[in-house]
Amino acid sequence: WTADYGQCIDLSAKWRTALRFEGIETQLMVVDPSVGAAGTMTLDGKLAHGKTHGFLVFRHNGQEYIMDPTVRQFFRGGGSTPPIFIGTRDDAAVMFTREQGRLQVEIGADRHEGRYDPLAFTELVYGLGTYRSLRVPIGD
């Protein structure tokens, strides 16, 4: 269950149910820029906007892991990256650094495409660091 163009909350919820059935506990998180946060800025100095994103998190050996079945939406052309991302914040930053020239927040019409700082991008889309206040758990 993956997609290159969104459906992040629905697909993450579907994965969460399937993983729970197998005894693997995850939490569905949503990053919602509309809640606003001090220091949450885009490249053009405006408040982060428009990109609500859902994904799963789980802990293993004391570290948080992210599972994102719609990670391809963040890359122009989507298809050359793995269909599902599973890794740590640092793993995500490495992936986004490797593909920095294709990074996009908005699917298909991102005027800042390819110009995002990979670490800041990682933190924005997964609600980490400065953007932690944008992260909201969904469900139990």
mmCIF file with all atom_site columns, C-alpha atoms in Angstrom:
data_model
loop_
_atom_site.group_PDB
_atom_site.id
_atom_site.type_symbol
_atom_site.label_atom_id
_atom_site.label_alt_id
_atom_site.label_comp_id
_atom_site.label_asym_id
_atom_site.label_entity_id
_atom_site.label_seq_id
_atom_site.pdbx_PDB_ins_code
_atom_site.Cartn_x
_atom_site.Cartn_y
_atom_site.Cartn_z
_atom_site.occupancy
_atom_site.B_iso_or_equiv
_atom_site.pdbx_formal_charge
_atom_site.auth_seq_id
_atom_site.auth_comp_id
_atom_site.auth_asym_id
_atom_site.auth_atom_id
_atom_site.pdbx_PDB_model_num
ATOM 1   C CA . TRP A 1 1   ? 0.000  0.000  0.000   1.00 0.00 ? 1   TRP A CA 1
ATOM 2   C CA . THR A 1 2   ? 1.887  2.978  -1.318  1.00 0.00 ? 2   THR A CA 1
ATOM 3   C CA . ALA A 1 3   ? 1.203  6.084  -3.379  1.00 0.00 ? 3   ALA A CA 1
ATOM 4   C CA . ASP A 1 4   ? 3.267  8.719  -5.141  1.00 0.00 ? 4   ASP A CA 1
ATOM 5   C CA . TYR A 1 5   ? 0.692  11.501 -4.784  1.00 0.00 ? 5   TYR A CA 1
ATOM 6   C CA . GLY A 1 6   ? -0.720 11.619 -1.276  1.00 0.00 ? 6   GLY A CA 1
ATOM 7   C CA . GLN A 1 7   ? -3.257 9.466  0.569   1.00 0.00 ? 7   GLN A CA 1
ATOM 8   C CA . CYS A 1 8   ? -0.737 9.457  3.412   1.00 0.00 ? 8   CYS A CA 1
ATOM 9   C CA . ILE A 1 9   ? -3.168 9.320  6.326   1.00 0.00 ? 9   ILE A CA 1
ATOM 10  C CA . ASP A 1 10  ? -5.346 6.607  4.783   1.00 0.00 ? 10  ASP A CA 1
ATOM 11  C CA . LEU A 1 11  ? -2.417 4.404  3.773   1.00 0.00 ? 11  LEU A CA 1
ATOM 12  C CA . SER A 1 12  ? -0.611 4.876  7.078   1.00 0.00 ? 12  SER A CA 1
ATOM 13  C CA . ALA A 1 13  ? -3.798 3.880  8.931   1.00 0.00 ? 13  ALA A CA 1
ATOM 14  C CA . LYS A 1 14  ? -4.099 0.794  6.746   1.00 0.00 ? 14  LYS A CA 1
ATOM 15  C CA . TRP A 1 15  ? -0.490 -0.197 7.512   1.00 0.00 ? 15  TRP A CA 1
ATOM 16  C CA . ARG A 1 16  ? -1.040 0.464  11.217  1.00 0.00 ? 16  ARG A CA 1
ATOM 17  C CA . THR A 1 17  ? -3.975 -1.953 11.306  1.00 0.00 ? 17  THR A CA 1
ATOM 18  C CA . ALA A 1 18  ? -2.042 -4.640 9.414   1.00 0.00 ? 18  ALA A CA 1
ATOM 19  C CA . LEU A 1 19  ? 1.047  -4.244 11.618  1.00 0.00 ? 19  LEU A CA 1
ATOM 20  C CA . ARG A 1 20  ? -1.034 -4.333 14.800  1.00 0.00 ? 20  ARG A CA 1
ATOM 21  C CA . PHE A 1 21  ? -2.585 -7.613 13.602  1.00 0.00 ? 21  PHE A CA 1
ATOM 22  C CA . GLU A 1 22  ? 0.993  -8.963 13.399  1.00 0.00 ? 22  GLU A CA 1
ATOM 23  C CA . GLY A 1 23  ? 1.775  -7.713 16.920  1.00 0.00 ? 23  GLY A CA 1
ATOM 24  C CA . ILE A 1 24  ? 3.756  -4.635 15.884  1.00 0.00 ? 24  ILE A CA 1
ATOM 25  C CA . GLU A 1 25  ? 2.612  -1.461 17.618  1.00 0.00 ? 25  GLU A CA 1
ATOM 26  C CA . THR A 1 26  ? 2.942  1.850  15.801  1.00 0.00 ? 26  THR A CA 1
ATOM 27  C CA . GLN A 1 27  ? 1.493  5.290  16.246  1.00 0.00 ? 27  GLN A CA 1
ATOM 28  C CA . LEU A 1 28  ? -0.115 7.302  13.458  1.00 0.00 ? 28  LEU A CA 1
ATOM 29  C CA . MET A 1 29  ? 1.219  10.848 13.416  1.00 0.00 ? 29  MET A CA 1
ATOM 30  C CA . VAL A 1 30  ? 0.040  13.811 11.398  1.00 0.00 ? 30  VAL A CA 1
ATOM 31  C CA . VAL A 1 31  ? 2.086  16.940 10.830  1.00 0.00 ? 31  VAL A CA 1
ATOM 32  C CA . ASP A 1 32  ? -0.318 19.821 10.397  1.00 0.00 ? 32  ASP A CA 1
ATOM 33  C CA . PRO A 1 33  ? 1.303  23.145 9.473   1.00 0.00 ? 33  PRO A CA 1
ATOM 34  C CA . SER A 1 34  ? -2.010 24.927 9.972   1.00 0.00 ? 34  SER A CA 1
ATOM 35  C CA . VAL A 1 35  ? -1.580 24.727 13.753  1.00 0.00 ? 35  VAL A CA 1
ATOM 36  C CA . GLY A 1 36  ? 1.336  27.188 13.397  1.00 0.00 ? 36  GLY A CA 1
ATOM 37  C CA . ALA A 1 37  ? 4.541  27.281 15.388  1.00 0.00 ? 37  ALA A CA 1
ATOM 38  C CA . ALA A 1 38  ? 7.187  29.842 16.198  1.00 0.00 ? 38  ALA A CA 1
ATOM 39  C CA . GLY A 1 39  ? 9.981  29.559 13.664  1.00 0.00 ? 39  GLY A CA 1
ATOM 40  C CA . THR A 1 40  ? 8.014  27.423 11.224  1.00 0.00 ? 40  THR A CA 1
ATOM 41  C CA . MET A 1 41  ? 8.949  29.148 7.992   1.00 0.00 ? 41  MET A CA 1
ATOM 42  C CA . THR A 1 42  ? 9.204  28.201 4.351   1.00 0.00 ? 42  THR A CA 1
ATOM 43  C CA . LEU A 1 43  ? 11.977 29.352 2.032   1.00 0.00 ? 43  LEU A CA 1
ATOM 44  C CA . ASP A 1 44  ? 10.074 32.529 1.205   1.00 0.00 ? 44  ASP A CA 1
ATOM 45  C CA . GLY A 1 45  ? 9.701  33.478 4.899   1.00 0.00 ? 45  GLY A CA 1
ATOM 46  C CA . LYS A 1 46  ? 6.012  32.655 5.221   1.00 0.00 ? 46  LYS A CA 1
ATOM 47  C CA . LEU A 1 47  ? 4.495  30.292 7.755   1.00 0.00 ? 47  LEU A CA 1
ATOM 48  C CA . ALA A 1 48  ? 4.702  26.693 6.629   1.00 0.00 ? 48  ALA A CA 1
ATOM 49  C CA . HIS A 1 49  ? 1.548  25.898 4.760   1.00 0.00 ? 49  HIS A CA 1
ATOM 50  C CA . GLY A 1 50  ? -0.405 23.355 2.820   1.00 0.00 ? 50  GLY A CA 1
ATOM 51  C CA . LYS A 1 51  ? 1.367  20.119 3.581   1.00 0.00 ? 51  LYS A CA 1
ATOM 52  C CA . THR A 1 52  ? -0.427 18.046 6.136   1.00 0.00 ? 52  THR A CA 1
ATOM 53  C CA . HIS A 1 53  ? 1.380  14.710 6.208   1.00 0.00 ? 53  HIS A CA 1
ATOM 54  C CA . GLY A 1 54  ? 0.591  11.385 7.893   1.00 0.00 ? 54  GLY A CA 1
ATOM 55  C CA . PHE A 1 55  ? 3.044  8.577  8.678   1.00 0.00 ? 55  PHE A CA 1
ATOM 56  C CA . LEU A 1 56  ? 3.741  5.942  11.330  1.00 0.00 ? 56  LEU A CA 1
ATOM 57  C CA . VAL A 1 57  ? 6.301  5.954  14.117  1.00 0.00 ? 57  VAL A CA 1
ATOM 58  C CA . PHE A 1 58  ? 7.524  3.126  16.298  1.00 0.00 ? 58  PHE A CA 1
ATOM 59  C CA . ARG A 1 59  ? 10.340 2.595  18.761  1.00 0.00 ? 59  ARG A CA 1
ATOM 60  C CA . HIS A 1 60  ? 13.067 -0.004 18.488  1.00 0.00 ? 60  HIS A CA 1
ATOM 61  C CA . ASN A 1 61  ? 16.070 -0.249 20.821  1.00 0.00 ? 61  ASN A CA 1
ATOM 62  C CA . GLY A 1 62  ? 15.131 3.124  22.315  1.00 0.00 ? 62  GLY A CA 1
ATOM 63  C CA . GLN A 1 63  ? 15.150 4.952  18.990  1.00 0.00 ? 63  GLN A CA 1
ATOM 64  C CA . GLU A 1 64  ? 12.224 6.363  17.014  1.00 0.00 ? 64  GLU A CA 1
ATOM 65  C CA . TYR A 1 65  ? 11.668 4.994  13.522  1.00 0.00 ? 65  TYR A CA 1
ATOM 66  C CA . ILE A 1 66  ? 9.462  6.474  10.828  1.00 0.00 ? 66  ILE A CA 1
ATOM 67  C CA . MET A 1 67  ? 7.447  4.434  8.345   1.00 0.00 ? 67  MET A CA 1
ATOM 68  C CA . ASP A 1 68  ? 6.172  6.474  5.419   1.00 0.00 ? 68  ASP A CA 1
ATOM 69  C CA . PRO A 1 69  ? 4.269  4.646  2.657   1.00 0.00 ? 69  PRO A CA 1
ATOM 70  C CA . THR A 1 70  ? 3.897  7.829  0.607   1.00 0.00 ? 70  THR A CA 1
ATOM 71  C CA . VAL A 1 71  ? 7.448  9.200  0.736   1.00 0.00 ? 71  VAL A CA 1
ATOM 72  C CA . ARG A 1 72  ? 7.646  9.382  -3.066  1.00 0.00 ? 72  ARG A CA 1
ATOM 73  C CA . GLN A 1 73  ? 5.357  12.427 -3.072  1.00 0.00 ? 73  GLN A CA 1
ATOM 74  C CA . PHE A 1 74  ? 8.313  14.466 -1.824  1.00 0.00 ? 74  PHE A CA 1
ATOM 75  C CA . PHE A 1 75  ? 10.382 13.810 -4.956  1.00 0.00 ? 75  PHE A CA 1
ATOM 76  C CA . ARG A 1 76  ? 9.682  15.208 -8.408  1.00 0.00 ? 76  ARG A CA 1
ATOM 77  C CA . GLY A 1 77  ? 9.149  12.153 -10.570 1.00 0.00 ? 77  GLY A CA 1
ATOM 78  C CA . GLY A 1 78  ? 8.639  10.024 -7.444  1.00 0.00 ? 78  GLY A CA 1
ATOM 79  C CA . GLY A 1 79  ? 9.515  6.607  -8.819  1.00 0.00 ? 79  GLY A CA 1
ATOM 80  C CA . SER A 1 80  ? 13.288 6.310  -8.340  1.00 0.00 ? 80  SER A CA 1
ATOM 81  C CA . THR A 1 81  ? 13.077 6.256  -4.543  1.00 0.00 ? 81  THR A CA 1
ATOM 82  C CA . PRO A 1 82  ? 11.842 3.298  -2.477  1.00 0.00 ? 82  PRO A CA 1
ATOM 83  C CA . PRO A 1 83  ? 8.024  3.137  -2.307  1.00 0.00 ? 83  PRO A CA 1
ATOM 84  C CA . ILE A 1 84  ? 8.109  2.980  1.505   1.00 0.00 ? 84  ILE A CA 1
ATOM 85  C CA . PHE A 1 85  ? 10.576 4.703  3.798   1.00 0.00 ? 85  PHE A CA 1
ATOM 86  C CA . ILE A 1 86  ? 11.430 2.967  7.074   1.00 0.00 ? 86  ILE A CA 1
ATOM 87  C CA . GLY A 1 87  ? 14.228 4.521  9.088   1.00 0.00 ? 87  GLY A CA 1
ATOM 88  C CA . THR A 1 88  ? 15.336 7.085  11.614  1.00 0.00 ? 88  THR A CA 1
ATOM 89  C CA . ARG A 1 89  ? 15.395 10.854 11.305  1.00 0.00 ? 89  ARG A CA 1
ATOM 90  C CA . ASP A 1 90  ? 19.038 10.611 10.240  1.00 0.00 ? 90  ASP A CA 1
ATOM 91  C CA . ASP A 1 91  ? 18.192 7.990  7.596   1.00 0.00 ? 91  ASP A CA 1
ATOM 92  C CA . ALA A 1 92  ? 15.517 10.323 6.219   1.00 0.00 ? 92  ALA A CA 1
ATOM 93  C CA . ALA A 1 93  ? 17.963 13.242 6.140   1.00 0.00 ? 93  ALA A CA 1
ATOM 94  C CA . VAL A 1 94  ? 20.454 11.109 4.178   1.00 0.00 ? 94  VAL A CA 1
ATOM 95  C CA . MET A 1 95  ? 17.741 10.116 1.684   1.00 0.00 ? 95  MET A CA 1
ATOM 96  C CA . PHE A 1 96  ? 16.572 13.724 1.280   1.00 0.00 ? 96  PHE A CA 1
ATOM 97  C CA . THR A 1 97  ? 20.189 14.923 0.894   1.00 0.00 ? 97  THR A CA 1
ATOM 98  C CA . ARG A 1 98  ? 20.859 12.339 -1.814  1.00 0.00 ? 98  ARG A CA 1
ATOM 99  C CA . GLU A 1 99  ? 17.777 13.540 -3.742  1.00 0.00 ? 99  GLU A CA 1
ATOM 100 C CA . GLN A 1 100 ? 17.927 17.227 -2.803  1.00 0.00 ? 100 GLN A CA 1
ATOM 101 C CA . GLY A 1 101 ? 17.548 18.438 -6.382  1.00 0.00 ? 101 GLY A CA 1
ATOM 102 C CA . ARG A 1 102 ? 14.128 16.719 -6.616  1.00 0.00 ? 102 ARG A CA 1
ATOM 103 C CA . LEU A 1 103 ? 12.676 17.700 -3.213  1.00 0.00 ? 103 LEU A CA 1
ATOM 104 C CA . GLN A 1 104 ? 9.187  19.163 -3.267  1.00 0.00 ? 104 GLN A CA 1
ATOM 105 C CA . VAL A 1 105 ? 6.675  19.870 -0.520  1.00 0.00 ? 105 VAL A CA 1
ATOM 106 C CA . GLU A 1 106 ? 3.782  20.448 -2.889  1.00 0.00 ? 106 GLU A CA 1
ATOM 107 C CA . ILE A 1 107 ? 3.055  17.778 -5.486  1.00 0.00 ? 107 ILE A CA 1
ATOM 108 C CA . GLY A 1 108 ? 3.638  19.067 -8.994  1.00 0.00 ? 108 GLY A CA 1
ATOM 109 C CA . ALA A 1 109 ? 3.710  22.827 -8.376  1.00 0.00 ? 109 ALA A CA 1
ATOM 110 C CA . ASP A 1 110 ? 6.336  23.655 -5.774  1.00 0.00 ? 110 ASP A CA 1
ATOM 111 C CA . ARG A 1 111 ? 8.138  26.867 -6.664  1.00 0.00 ? 111 ARG A CA 1
ATOM 112 C CA . HIS A 1 112 ? 10.966 25.926 -4.275  1.00 0.00 ? 112 HIS A CA 1
ATOM 113 C CA . GLU A 1 113 ? 11.493 22.460 -5.719  1.00 0.00 ? 113 GLU A CA 1
ATOM 114 C CA . GLY A 1 114 ? 15.103 21.347 -5.380  1.00 0.00 ? 114 GLY A CA 1
ATOM 115 C CA . ARG A 1 115 ? 16.091 24.231 -3.101  1.00 0.00 ? 115 ARG A CA 1
ATOM 116 C CA . TYR A 1 116 ? 15.155 22.854 0.324   1.00 0.00 ? 116 TYR A CA 1
ATOM 117 C CA . ASP A 1 117 ? 17.718 22.233 3.018   1.00 0.00 ? 117 ASP A CA 1
ATOM 118 C CA . PRO A 1 118 ? 17.471 18.426 3.469   1.00 0.00 ? 118 PRO A CA 1
ATOM 119 C CA . LEU A 1 119 ? 17.656 18.467 7.287   1.00 0.00 ? 119 LEU A CA 1
ATOM 120 C CA . ALA A 1 120 ? 15.051 21.233 7.634   1.00 0.00 ? 120 ALA A CA 1
ATOM 121 C CA . PHE A 1 121 ? 12.915 19.389 5.066   1.00 0.00 ? 121 PHE A CA 1
ATOM 122 C CA . THR A 1 122 ? 13.165 16.171 7.122   1.00 0.00 ? 122 THR A CA 1
ATOM 123 C CA . GLU A 1 123 ? 12.139 17.992 10.272  1.00 0.00 ? 123 GLU A CA 1
ATOM 124 C CA . LEU A 1 124 ? 9.228  19.797 8.579   1.00 0.00 ? 124 LEU A CA 1
ATOM 125 C CA . VAL A 1 125 ? 7.605  16.768 6.912   1.00 0.00 ? 125 VAL A CA 1
ATOM 126 C CA . TYR A 1 126 ? 8.049  14.487 9.957   1.00 0.00 ? 126 TYR A CA 1
ATOM 127 C CA . GLY A 1 127 ? 7.416  17.060 12.708  1.00 0.00 ? 127 GLY A CA 1
ATOM 128 C CA . LEU A 1 128 ? 10.854 16.987 14.292  1.00 0.00 ? 128 LEU A CA 1
ATOM 129 C CA . GLY A 1 129 ? 13.108 19.589 15.893  1.00 0.00 ? 129 GLY A CA 1
ATOM 130 C CA . THR A 1 130 ? 11.695 23.098 15.448  1.00 0.00 ? 130 THR A CA 1
ATOM 131 C CA . TYR A 1 131 ? 8.546  21.598 13.936  1.00 0.00 ? 131 TYR A CA 1
ATOM 132 C CA . ARG A 1 132 ? 7.775  19.160 16.789  1.00 0.00 ? 132 ARG A CA 1
ATOM 133 C CA . SER A 1 133 ? 4.755  21.232 17.848  1.00 0.00 ? 133 SER A CA 1
ATOM 134 C CA . LEU A 1 134 ? 3.141  20.533 14.455  1.00 0.00 ? 134 LEU A CA 1
ATOM 135 C CA . ARG A 1 135 ? 3.096  16.765 15.117  1.00 0.00 ? 135 ARG A CA 1
ATOM 136 C CA . VAL A 1 136 ? -0.244 15.393 16.316  1.00 0.00 ? 136 VAL A CA 1
ATOM 137 C CA . PRO A 1 137 ? -0.908 11.719 17.212  1.00 0.00 ? 137 PRO A CA 1
ATOM 138 C CA . ILE A 1 138 ? -4.084 10.287 15.668  1.00 0.00 ? 138 ILE A CA 1
ATOM 139 C CA . GLY A 1 139 ? -6.032 7.444  17.278  1.00 0.00 ? 139 GLY A CA 1
ATOM 140 C CA . ASP A 1 140 ? -5.104 5.526  20.408  1.00 0.00 ? 140 ASP A CA 1
#
